[in-house]
XYZ file of C-alpha atoms in Angstrom:
751
model
C 0.018 0.009 -0.001
C 2.842 2.446 0.834
C 4.657 1.603 -2.381
C 1.536 2.209 -4.519
C 0.895 5.482 -2.648
C 4.452 6.606 -3.355
C 4.249 5.721 -6.994
C 0.981 7.642 -7.367
C 2.623 10.763 -5.606
C 5.537 10.550 -7.948
C 3.275 10.545 -10.998
C 1.390 13.531 -9.759
C 4.568 15.440 -9.083
C 5.911 14.630 -12.474
C 2.645 15.778 -13.996
C 2.834 19.138 -12.093
C 6.384 19.664 -13.192
C 5.439 19.016 -16.936
C 2.616 21.366 -16.575
C 4.769 24.242 -15.126
C 7.527 23.601 -17.691
C 5.198 23.619 -20.713
C 2.583 26.276 -19.715
C 4.732 28.756 -17.641
C 8.179 27.951 -19.023
C 9.415 27.407 -15.408
C 12.182 24.758 -14.683
C 11.258 23.005 -11.327
C 14.805 21.840 -10.998
C 15.956 25.278 -10.147
C 13.962 25.078 -6.924
C 16.175 22.108 -5.749
C 19.116 24.415 -5.230
C 17.131 26.933 -3.101
C 16.619 26.520 0.671
C 13.291 25.443 2.149
C 12.997 28.729 3.975
C 13.501 30.754 0.879
C 11.005 28.771 -1.062
C 8.360 29.095 1.624
C 9.153 32.674 2.200
C 8.944 33.293 -1.475
C 5.562 31.699 -1.753
C 4.119 33.377 1.348
C 5.499 36.709 0.061
C 3.624 36.429 -3.198
C 0.367 35.407 -1.392
C 0.731 38.309 1.037
C 1.469 40.633 -1.755
C -1.683 39.554 -3.637
C -3.713 40.006 -0.333
C -2.179 43.564 0.010
C -3.265 44.405 -3.591
C -6.752 43.158 -2.727
C -6.894 45.205 0.415
C -5.635 48.413 -1.350
C -8.148 48.048 -3.980
C -10.970 47.385 -1.557
C -9.803 50.364 0.617
C -9.937 52.659 -2.458
C -13.524 51.548 -3.332
C -14.532 51.807 0.344
C -13.064 55.284 0.479
C -15.170 56.269 -2.519
C -18.371 54.786 -1.057
C -17.553 56.543 2.207
C -17.200 59.894 0.443
C -20.496 59.451 -1.360
C -22.239 58.047 1.837
C -20.874 61.100 3.840
C -22.101 63.532 1.263
C -25.488 61.967 1.241
C -25.792 61.687 5.037
C -24.058 65.123 5.981
C -25.333 67.339 3.204
C -28.004 66.023 0.849
C -30.273 64.243 3.307
C -30.019 67.219 5.832
C -30.926 69.639 3.022
C -34.107 67.625 2.036
C -35.043 67.343 5.920
C -34.415 70.922 6.634
C -36.449 71.974 3.442
C -39.361 69.856 4.629
C -38.973 71.185 8.190
C -39.031 74.870 6.663
C -42.042 74.018 4.554
C -43.945 72.534 7.529
C -42.946 75.582 9.555
C -44.377 78.029 6.874
C -47.584 76.048 6.765
C -47.882 76.150 10.510
C -47.194 79.826 10.516
C -49.903 80.504 7.977
C -52.384 78.366 9.940
C -51.650 80.303 13.166
C -52.081 83.612 11.119
C -55.375 82.469 9.909
C -56.492 81.538 13.388
C -55.482 85.062 14.517
C -57.385 86.629 11.654
C -60.526 84.711 12.251
C -60.768 84.411 16.128
C -58.640 87.379 17.254
C -57.104 85.185 19.965
C -53.582 86.358 21.154
C -52.412 82.704 21.666
C -52.242 82.291 17.835
C -49.794 85.281 17.599
C -47.742 83.662 20.368
C -47.926 80.263 18.537
C -46.785 81.907 15.341
C -43.888 83.617 17.054
C -42.744 80.279 18.568
C -43.010 78.542 15.150
C -40.773 81.213 13.544
C -38.267 80.984 16.419
C -38.097 77.247 16.800
C -38.837 75.886 13.379
C -38.415 78.416 10.563
C -35.373 80.270 11.625
C -33.402 77.127 12.776
C -34.259 75.472 9.490
C -33.182 78.554 7.505
C -29.900 78.723 9.599
C -29.292 75.118 8.998
C -29.880 75.554 5.134
C -27.409 78.540 5.088
C -24.835 76.446 6.896
C -25.338 73.572 4.443
C -25.197 75.880 1.362
C -21.453 76.143 1.723
C -21.059 72.306 1.560
C -22.883 71.726 -1.612
C -22.797 72.555 -5.382
C -23.229 76.183 -6.686
C -26.661 75.452 -8.141
C -27.919 74.452 -4.720
C -26.363 77.514 -3.208
C -28.270 79.663 -5.788
C -31.495 77.937 -4.853
C -30.794 78.408 -1.129
C -30.094 82.117 -1.853
C -33.426 82.428 -3.652
C -35.174 80.515 -0.847
C -33.656 82.845 1.757
C -34.857 85.969 -0.235
C -38.479 84.545 -0.832
C -38.761 83.503 2.821
C -37.695 87.058 3.938
C -40.350 88.517 1.635
C -43.018 86.066 2.828
C -42.201 86.778 6.505
C -42.547 90.501 5.769
C -45.875 90.036 4.179
C -47.127 87.854 6.971
C -45.897 90.348 9.536
C -47.957 93.225 7.791
C -50.971 91.017 7.646
C -50.572 90.147 11.326
C -50.123 93.848 12.330
C -53.162 95.120 10.238
C -55.524 92.336 11.258
C -58.203 93.483 13.690
C -57.245 97.115 13.192
C -59.519 99.873 11.775
C -57.222 100.119 8.673
C -57.873 96.666 7.803
C -61.462 97.140 6.558
C -61.905 100.772 5.351
C -65.620 100.362 4.853
C -66.069 99.136 8.316
C -63.753 101.881 9.627
C -65.880 104.510 7.724
C -69.130 103.159 9.165
C -67.718 102.997 12.713
C -65.951 106.261 12.798
C -68.390 108.466 10.816
C -71.741 106.791 9.718
C -72.673 105.200 12.971
C -72.068 108.309 15.188
C -74.017 110.464 12.753
C -76.795 107.893 12.640
C -76.987 107.940 16.337
C -77.379 111.825 16.266
C -80.010 111.677 13.711
C -81.871 108.947 15.426
C -81.859 110.832 18.719
C -82.936 114.069 17.079
C -85.831 112.604 15.203
C -86.852 110.825 18.349
C -86.774 114.095 20.295
C -88.870 115.648 17.487
C -91.457 112.950 17.785
C -91.592 113.360 21.578
C -92.097 117.185 21.255
C -94.717 116.724 18.580
C -97.081 114.955 21.068
C -97.476 118.164 22.944
C -98.687 120.141 19.894
C -102.414 120.394 18.842
C -103.386 117.653 16.493
C -104.573 118.213 12.900
C -104.276 116.420 9.616
C -101.175 118.365 8.585
C -99.345 117.665 11.864
C -100.375 114.027 11.746
C -98.694 113.736 8.342
C -95.665 115.496 9.712
C -95.579 112.960 12.536
C -95.945 110.118 10.137
C -93.055 111.415 8.133
C -90.949 111.739 11.347
C -91.797 108.049 12.205
C -90.835 106.921 8.665
C -87.624 108.861 8.681
C -86.749 107.315 11.995
C -87.708 103.720 10.749
C -85.918 103.908 7.294
C -82.759 105.421 9.042
C -82.652 102.313 11.320
C -83.231 99.951 8.370
C -80.607 101.604 6.352
C -78.001 101.260 9.223
C -79.063 97.578 9.762
C -78.633 96.664 6.031
C -75.257 98.479 5.985
C -74.076 96.313 8.788
C -75.375 93.162 7.113
C -73.704 94.211 3.882
C -70.464 94.805 5.611
C -70.616 91.443 7.300
C -71.793 89.350 4.339
C -71.181 91.448 1.154
C -74.507 90.189 -0.199
C -75.857 92.546 -2.959
C -79.440 92.309 -1.646
C -78.490 94.118 1.435
C -76.969 96.820 -0.814
C -80.136 97.130 -2.737
C -82.123 97.408 0.474
C -79.889 100.201 1.668
C -80.541 102.069 -1.600
C -84.312 101.525 -1.254
C -84.485 102.619 2.405
C -82.102 105.454 2.058
C -84.132 106.838 -0.890
C -87.396 106.733 1.151
C -85.539 108.309 4.002
C -84.450 111.228 1.691
C -87.868 111.615 0.360
C -89.534 111.811 3.900
C -86.632 114.259 4.834
C -87.475 116.604 1.996
C -91.260 116.584 2.956
C -90.228 117.350 6.536
C -88.106 120.156 5.299
C -91.062 121.640 3.524
C -93.198 121.544 6.794
C -90.521 122.993 9.138
C -92.636 126.106 9.500
C -94.907 124.044 11.814
C -92.150 123.285 14.371
C -91.996 125.292 17.464
C -88.648 126.816 18.554
C -87.627 123.766 20.403
C -88.450 121.459 17.606
C -86.787 123.736 15.095
C -83.469 123.470 16.987
C -83.681 119.890 16.954
C -84.545 119.764 13.272
C -81.582 122.006 12.478
C -79.224 119.610 14.308
C -80.803 116.721 12.418
C -80.391 118.438 9.074
C -76.772 119.076 9.732
C -76.161 115.437 10.669
C -78.170 114.401 7.549
C -76.164 116.434 5.216
C -72.985 114.867 6.710
C -74.387 111.347 6.527
C -75.875 111.676 3.014
C -73.022 110.235 0.927
C -71.687 107.841 3.530
C -73.971 104.817 2.632
C -72.774 104.944 -0.933
C -69.109 105.331 -0.030
C -69.334 102.455 2.492
C -71.121 100.134 -0.147
C -68.454 101.133 -2.694
C -65.549 100.385 -0.347
C -67.161 97.071 0.678
C -67.604 96.069 -2.960
C -63.961 96.542 -3.845
C -61.653 93.431 -4.054
C -59.337 94.666 -1.261
C -62.169 95.624 0.982
C -60.431 93.417 3.728
C -56.750 94.271 3.351
C -55.459 91.283 5.544
C -57.441 88.742 3.424
C -56.397 90.443 0.220
C -52.753 90.531 1.161
C -53.027 86.953 2.291
C -54.621 85.881 -1.065
C -52.716 87.962 -3.503
C -49.339 88.501 -1.857
C -48.682 85.872 0.907
C -50.069 82.829 -1.007
C -48.093 83.490 -4.293
C -44.926 84.112 -2.156
C -45.668 80.828 -0.409
C -46.098 79.016 -3.581
C -42.916 80.341 -5.002
C -41.065 79.535 -1.849
C -42.490 75.981 -1.791
C -41.652 75.509 -5.414
C -38.072 76.450 -4.660
C -37.916 74.192 -1.729
C -39.492 71.329 -3.752
C -36.913 72.016 -6.503
C -34.144 71.854 -3.883
C -35.517 68.570 -2.462
C -35.873 67.011 -5.911
C -32.365 67.923 -6.800
C -31.032 66.600 -3.556
C -33.093 63.415 -3.830
C -31.717 63.011 -7.408
C -28.216 63.463 -6.091
C -28.889 60.853 -3.378
C -30.277 58.412 -5.971
C -27.195 59.143 -8.144
C -24.945 58.609 -5.062
C -26.749 55.374 -4.173
C -26.306 54.159 -7.753
C -22.532 55.025 -7.661
C -22.174 53.256 -4.443
C -23.948 50.166 -5.910
C -21.660 50.319 -8.959
C -18.601 50.680 -6.851
C -19.643 47.751 -4.666
C -20.348 45.631 -7.639
C -17.043 46.715 -9.217
C -15.310 45.799 -5.946
C -16.984 42.393 -5.884
C -15.885 41.714 -9.449
C -12.346 42.796 -8.725
C -12.313 40.556 -5.619
C -13.531 37.542 -7.671
C -10.862 38.290 -10.282
C -8.088 38.608 -7.702
C -9.422 35.574 -5.904
C -9.004 33.539 -8.987
C -5.528 34.993 -9.513
C -4.626 34.170 -5.869
C -5.985 30.669 -6.216
C -3.902 30.032 -9.308
C -0.813 31.617 -7.668
C -1.456 29.442 -4.611
C -1.796 26.397 -6.908
C 1.492 27.222 -8.495
C 3.312 27.863 -5.232
C 1.853 24.673 -3.741
C 2.806 22.567 -6.730
C 6.223 24.054 -6.847
C 6.743 23.482 -3.049
C 5.169 20.069 -3.232
C 7.395 19.095 -6.128
C 10.617 20.400 -4.599
C 9.945 19.375 -0.903
C 7.702 16.473 -0.649
C 9.804 14.314 -3.029
C 12.926 14.660 -1.064
C 10.944 14.147 2.200
C 9.390 11.068 0.923
C 12.741 9.565 -0.122
C 14.244 10.372 3.251
C 11.197 9.144 5.023
C 11.262 5.819 3.203
C 15.009 5.411 4.027
C 14.221 6.041 7.767
C 11.305 3.638 7.886
C 13.356 0.888 6.164
C 16.200 1.304 8.644
C 13.671 1.256 11.590
C 11.889 -1.927 10.254
C 14.953 -3.992 9.361
C 17.831 -2.586 11.433
C 19.950 -2.520 8.391
C 22.748 0.203 9.100
C 24.441 0.115 5.714
C 21.406 1.732 3.953
C 21.809 5.447 2.831
C 19.417 8.102 1.937
C 19.528 9.431 -1.733
C 20.518 13.103 -1.689
C 19.610 14.934 -4.870
C 19.266 18.479 -3.784
C 21.242 21.129 -1.926
C 18.397 22.476 0.108
C 17.579 21.885 3.892
C 16.019 18.412 3.128
C 19.229 17.455 1.197
C 21.298 18.646 4.294
C 18.974 16.482 6.471
C 19.492 13.455 4.332
C 23.308 13.906 4.379
C 23.087 14.352 8.204
C 21.065 11.175 8.496
C 23.642 9.254 6.459
C 26.370 10.569 8.771
C 24.237 9.481 11.721
C 23.878 5.961 10.322
C 27.645 5.711 9.995
C 28.169 6.933 13.498
C 25.625 4.385 14.780
C 27.533 1.601 12.944
C 30.634 2.413 14.689
C 29.038 2.954 18.132
C 27.167 -0.432 17.997
C 30.376 -2.228 17.163
C 32.064 -0.656 20.115
C 29.200 -1.380 22.327
C 29.054 -5.057 21.378
C 32.785 -5.438 22.522
C 32.056 -3.542 25.808
C 29.088 -5.788 26.644
C 31.121 -8.931 26.508
C 33.616 -7.379 28.937
C 30.747 -6.203 31.164
C 29.203 -9.644 31.550
C 32.479 -11.013 32.961
C 32.947 -8.034 35.334
C 29.267 -8.346 36.553
C 29.777 -12.000 37.466
C 32.801 -11.218 39.648
C 31.141 -8.195 41.152
C 27.987 -10.233 42.092
C 30.065 -12.886 44.007
C 31.887 -10.210 46.065
C 28.576 -8.481 46.870
C 27.226 -11.802 48.269
C 30.035 -12.196 50.687
C 29.764 -8.608 51.839
C 26.120 -9.185 52.442
C 26.600 -12.145 54.700
C 29.115 -10.221 56.822
C 27.006 -7.224 57.173
C 23.972 -9.303 58.299
C 25.969 -10.572 61.287
C 27.241 -7.112 62.209
C 23.797 -5.637 62.116
C 22.462 -8.240 64.588
C 25.347 -7.555 67.057
C 24.897 -3.781 66.657
C 21.217 -4.071 67.439
C 21.977 -6.080 70.629
C 24.334 -3.284 71.905
C 21.804 -0.681 71.004
C 19.036 -2.468 73.023
C 21.193 -2.712 76.064
C 22.235 0.859 75.940
C 18.633 1.824 75.511
C 17.645 -0.027 78.740
C 20.566 1.611 80.659
C 19.357 5.056 79.388
C 15.834 4.339 80.540
C 17.004 3.436 84.109
C 19.219 6.548 84.354
C 16.309 8.651 83.028
C 14.098 7.263 85.786
C 16.706 7.983 88.471
C 17.241 11.580 87.118
C 13.526 12.068 87.085
C 13.151 10.985 90.778
C 16.083 13.142 91.671
C 14.564 16.184 89.923
C 11.297 15.575 91.645
C 13.113 15.317 95.134
C 14.927 18.534 94.325
C 11.833 20.188 93.262
C 10.045 19.114 96.402
C 12.980 20.348 98.583
C 12.960 23.676 96.914
C 9.257 23.935 97.453
C 9.505 22.972 101.103
C 12.331 25.578 101.554
C 10.197 28.149 99.893
C 7.193 27.292 102.123
C 9.343 27.392 105.207
C 10.795 30.761 104.374
C 7.352 32.036 103.519
C 6.020 30.676 106.921
C 8.711 32.513 108.835
C 7.984 35.581 106.929
C 4.223 35.213 107.686
C 4.716 34.439 111.303
C 7.076 37.494 111.679
C 4.466 39.690 109.858
C 1.742 38.340 112.169
C 3.926 39.120 115.278
C 4.292 42.690 114.003
C 0.592 43.003 113.369
C -0.331 41.703 116.774
C 2.082 44.218 118.336
C 0.687 47.004 116.329
C -2.862 45.802 117.229
C -1.932 45.760 120.952
C -0.744 49.352 120.694
C -3.893 50.335 118.842
C -5.958 48.729 121.638
C -4.050 50.782 124.283
C -4.775 53.982 122.248
C -8.447 52.898 122.065
C -8.490 52.397 125.792
C -7.295 56.049 126.309
C -9.789 57.288 123.872
C -12.674 55.474 125.495
C -11.612 56.951 128.825
C -11.786 60.444 127.259
C -15.188 59.572 125.805
C -16.361 58.642 129.432
C -15.173 62.013 130.669
C -16.894 63.811 127.815
C -20.124 62.058 128.556
C -19.896 63.021 132.307
C -19.467 66.679 131.207
C -22.507 66.373 128.942
C -24.521 64.935 131.830
C -23.649 68.001 133.866
C -24.769 70.267 131.027
C -28.026 68.410 130.778
C -28.652 69.005 134.412
C -28.185 72.691 133.904
C -30.559 72.696 130.913
C -33.134 70.764 132.971
C -32.985 73.355 135.726
C -33.377 76.071 133.115
C -36.425 74.281 131.781
C -38.000 73.945 135.222
C -37.437 77.760 135.724
C -38.917 78.578 132.350
C -41.954 76.438 133.170
C -42.522 78.328 136.392
C -42.065 81.662 134.575
C -44.526 80.555 131.898
C -47.044 79.472 134.641
C -46.685 82.842 136.431
C -47.161 84.748 133.059
C -50.260 82.715 132.341
C -51.659 83.683 135.783
C -50.888 87.259 135.158
C -52.559 87.126 131.754
C -55.547 85.609 133.174
C -55.806 88.416 135.667
C -55.500 90.964 132.864
C -58.587 89.576 131.211
C -59.117 90.369 127.561
C -56.003 92.710 127.352
C -53.701 89.796 128.465
C -55.206 87.083 126.190
C -52.406 87.388 123.647
C -49.794 87.252 126.319
C -51.426 84.228 127.753
C -51.145 82.439 124.426
C -47.293 83.267 124.379
C -46.947 82.141 127.921
C -48.695 78.839 127.117
C -46.453 78.216 124.165
C -43.272 79.011 126.313
C -44.593 76.566 128.854
C -45.187 73.868 126.192
C -41.583 74.548 124.823
C -40.160 74.226 128.357
C -41.966 70.921 128.966
C -40.673 69.509 125.531
C -37.184 70.660 126.579
C -37.510 68.862 129.942
C -38.640 65.667 128.015
C -35.744 65.912 125.652
C -33.212 66.435 128.373
C -34.561 63.161 130.006
C -34.186 61.226 126.855
C -30.575 62.491 126.267
C -29.730 61.627 129.945
C -31.097 58.103 129.328
C -29.006 57.787 126.120
C -25.927 59.068 127.927
C -26.370 56.467 130.750
C -26.452 53.782 128.188
C -23.315 55.013 126.479
C -21.459 55.153 129.775
C -22.419 51.552 130.614
C -21.256 50.495 127.120
C -17.969 52.449 127.467
C -17.322 50.400 130.800
C -17.975 47.227 128.902
C -15.765 48.277 125.941
C -12.958 49.073 128.439
C -13.103 45.698 129.861
C -13.106 44.038 126.437
C -10.021 46.128 125.348
C -8.075 45.125 128.554
C -8.860 41.453 127.912
C -7.771 41.751 124.168
C -4.568 43.565 125.173
C -3.601 40.643 127.525
C -4.413 38.109 124.699
C -2.263 40.031 122.258
C 0.765 40.039 124.571
C 0.344 36.250 124.952
C 0.049 35.917 121.198
C 3.200 37.974 120.574
C 5.156 35.630 122.864
C 3.928 32.494 121.138
C 4.561 33.944 117.608
C 8.218 34.577 118.596
C 8.622 30.930 119.618
C 6.977 29.778 116.399
C 9.231 31.989 114.445
C 12.377 30.496 115.980
C 11.210 26.941 115.312
C 10.388 27.700 111.623
C 13.784 29.282 111.140
C 15.486 26.028 112.352
C 13.223 24.017 110.028
C 14.019 26.233 106.973
C 17.749 25.860 107.672
C 17.481 22.042 107.670
C 15.323 22.027 104.492
C 17.909 24.337 102.760
C 20.655 21.821 103.533
C 18.548 18.933 102.179
C 17.724 20.971 99.013
C 21.512 21.544 98.361
C 22.249 17.934 98.589
C 19.255 17.066 96.256
C 20.681 19.589 93.737
C 24.232 17.954 93.832
C 22.534 14.461 93.298
C 20.516 15.833 90.360
C 23.597 17.389 88.823
C 25.506 14.184 88.926
C 22.551 12.139 87.609
C 21.992 14.711 84.772
C 25.659 14.413 83.778
C 25.341 10.654 83.780
C 22.164 10.859 81.731
C 23.797 13.203 79.066
C 26.695 10.720 78.728
C 24.403 7.779 78.478
C 22.182 9.530 75.991
C 25.235 10.338 73.766
C 26.414 6.780 74.010
C 23.033 5.522 73.178
C 22.714 7.937 70.182
C 26.115 6.726 68.807
C 24.840 3.090 69.244
C 21.611 3.922 67.379
C 23.713 5.762 64.653
C 26.002 2.620 64.369
C 22.821 0.406 64.189
C 21.336 2.713 61.462
C 24.663 2.741 59.644
C 24.638 -1.105 59.741
C 21.146 -1.182 58.503
C 21.902 1.233 55.618
C 25.113 -0.650 54.796
C 23.100 -3.852 54.702
C 20.438 -2.364 52.451
C 23.116 -0.917 50.279
C 24.687 -4.371 50.010
C 21.346 -5.807 49.074
C 20.875 -3.015 46.604
C 24.399 -3.706 45.187
C 23.479 -7.361 44.725
C 20.172 -6.379 43.101
C 21.887 -3.858 40.916
C 24.357 -6.440 39.893
C 21.606 -8.878 38.897
C 19.949 -5.987 37.068
C 22.981 -5.080 35.299
C 23.526 -8.576 34.294
C 20.046 -8.685 32.844
C 20.449 -5.325 31.166
C 23.746 -6.415 29.609
C 22.016 -9.554 28.171
C 19.021 -7.425 26.868
C 21.435 -4.954 25.291
C 23.351 -7.812 23.662
C 19.985 -8.966 22.140
C 19.220 -5.529 20.959
C 22.688 -5.072 19.399
C 22.295 -8.355 17.545
C 19.146 -6.914 15.700
C 21.246 -4.496 13.708
C 22.771 -5.588 10.320
C 26.222 -3.880 9.821
C 27.101 -5.095 6.241
C 25.249 -6.301 3.280
C 27.001 -9.692 3.568
C 25.774 -12.688 5.683
C 24.793 -11.662 9.191
C 26.839 -14.298 10.924
C 29.980 -13.459 8.847
C 29.372 -9.742 9.409
C 29.152 -10.247 13.193
C 32.387 -12.361 13.273
C 34.256 -9.795 11.134
C 33.091 -6.553 12.909
C 32.605 -7.575 16.451
C 33.177 -10.625 18.681
C 29.828 -11.322 20.333
C 29.396 -13.721 23.303
C 28.030 -17.146 22.475
C 24.901 -18.403 23.750
C 26.760 -20.972 25.902
C 28.799 -18.154 27.559
C 25.677 -16.273 28.358
C 23.837 -19.265 29.829
C 26.896 -20.191 31.986
C 26.979 -16.608 33.355
C 23.248 -16.800 34.094
C 23.637 -20.083 36.051
C 26.479 -18.633 38.021
C 24.355 -15.713 39.021
C 21.488 -18.111 40.004
C 23.743 -20.273 42.142
C 24.998 -17.216 44.053
C 21.447 -16.206 44.725
C 20.121 -19.516 46.074
C 21.409 -19.537 49.640
C 19.943 -16.165 50.458
C 16.511 -16.961 48.868
C 14.926 -17.765 52.229
C 15.919 -14.471 53.907
C 16.347 -11.859 51.171
C 14.389 -11.640 47.955
C 17.007 -10.278 45.479
C 15.680 -11.838 42.330
C 12.249 -13.690 42.203
C 12.877 -15.662 39.001
C 15.606 -16.558 36.605
C 16.215 -14.515 33.573
C 14.647 -15.753 30.391
C 17.082 -17.620 28.118
C 18.419 -15.562 25.234
C 17.364 -16.258 21.643
C 20.226 -15.220 19.413
C 19.548 -14.821 15.861
C 23.126 -15.666 15.153
């Protein structure tokens, strides 16, 4: 199977070589003279260069796409977005303006102001900022947008300012400022005329005058009402009614003018005022209707329809044109990005094909130049490993690293050949030396066994002696410790007795002092008793004085009642003093009796203390003699302990040396056993090494002749005799020491 695979590989390599020679004109034999490192580096460099070209091309295409994407994202899309935002702001501003115009609610003006500040102006600012980053055509459009927006904002501002002002609707202003005040004057004057007419005598002519007055008043009101309706609606029917009613009013006015001779003085004044107002009012209805019928009757609506909306449409057309252009540029940029991406994909596929072809060429060249040499070298190594034939050599056909490795392998085989020949000679000599060494080791082992037993006996005896000495030392140490403790206790007892004697003496002195103090206390109590007697006499005299005072107060009657109360209180106080003195006298008597008892106790205690001091002195002398004897005994125990300790140290040192000798004997015995085992192992290893050496073929001639010519190996008979000798040496010790459990297997020599 290996040979067939090798043949197939050779055929493929030859086919690759022919292909490269015929197609590319490249001679594969040139690679045989190049190093493997150079070939691999050159192939890798070519692939890396191709990858670098691919990366550079991709980076160029990606850079183009990034430029287009950046332009779309940073300029074109924001332009479209800000245009839409500006358009939305303008629409919202117009809606807020319409709300203001219709409802007159200030919140719509505030809303429009916020829309301008938060939507329109930021969008315009952003468009101005983006105009510098785009093409000139867009810049021109942005300039036109700015101008149109400024124009539109001005128009809307004028509309906002004029809305809900008198100037917004001239007809309404004329009606409010002139017509309506004059109509009120006329109505009030004609009403006054009617009121004054009811006081005049009635006849047919005056009745007709009154009817004309009433009709003038009614047609004036209807004229004003229809003017208001026409101003509000602009309906022509209200204008026609104004003409009809105002014509009738003028007719009745003329008729009243013809009858003004019938008016009294007061009516005449009212009539003159009416005539004056009527002349001023006469042309106003026609003027109001004419102003209302004009197209610009409402200036805000007219400006909104004829100025603001066209400006808005123009501005929105510019914004739409800008958005369409930017969207077209975005679509064009997206198309370019798509084309660049497709071009980059196509280029990558082309370069991928070139890279694959280059990798194929590099792979075939490296395979052709490297694998062939490696295969030949591998086959040679495997054959040497399988057969052990050392005269084989690898075929070296190139000067590269693999050729150097093949040459080194050939040199290695030559070195092995020489080494194995030398090792074979050495093994024969080693077998002989191992046999003699094994015999000597067995004799040494027997001697060491006897020495180890005697050493152990000596060590056991010394160990018993050391144990006895240790027991004596321990007892001596305990005796010394007890003596020291007794000495310390005796000294402490002497010190305690001496301190007790001193304390008893001090206590005796204190008792003597206490006796003197108690005597002084008895004297003081006697003095207190004398003082109490004096106080008792004073209390008796005070009681008598109080009694006399009470008697005198009783004699004095009502005048001496207060003094009697005082005398009674003094007598009560005197009685309480007498009782207290009696109680104190009783207490002092008890104290004096107890003082006498205490004095007796102190005298008895003093006598006992003196007796105790004498006994304590005798005890102290006895304890001092005992302490001296214990000190002498402790000194003797210390000397005994020191001698026993020295003997224990010497015995311990001797026992330690004996144990060391026993350990050394055990170690020597173990080393002897190990030496015997090592000798047996060395014998086995030499036999196995001999078998391994015999597996190698050193020449192409017959193996037996080659062995006889190159080395002189031991025969099978020699090896068996050596093994039997080793076994005989091992048999006597088999019962005590297990040096080798079984005999070595017999050698099977191919020779």
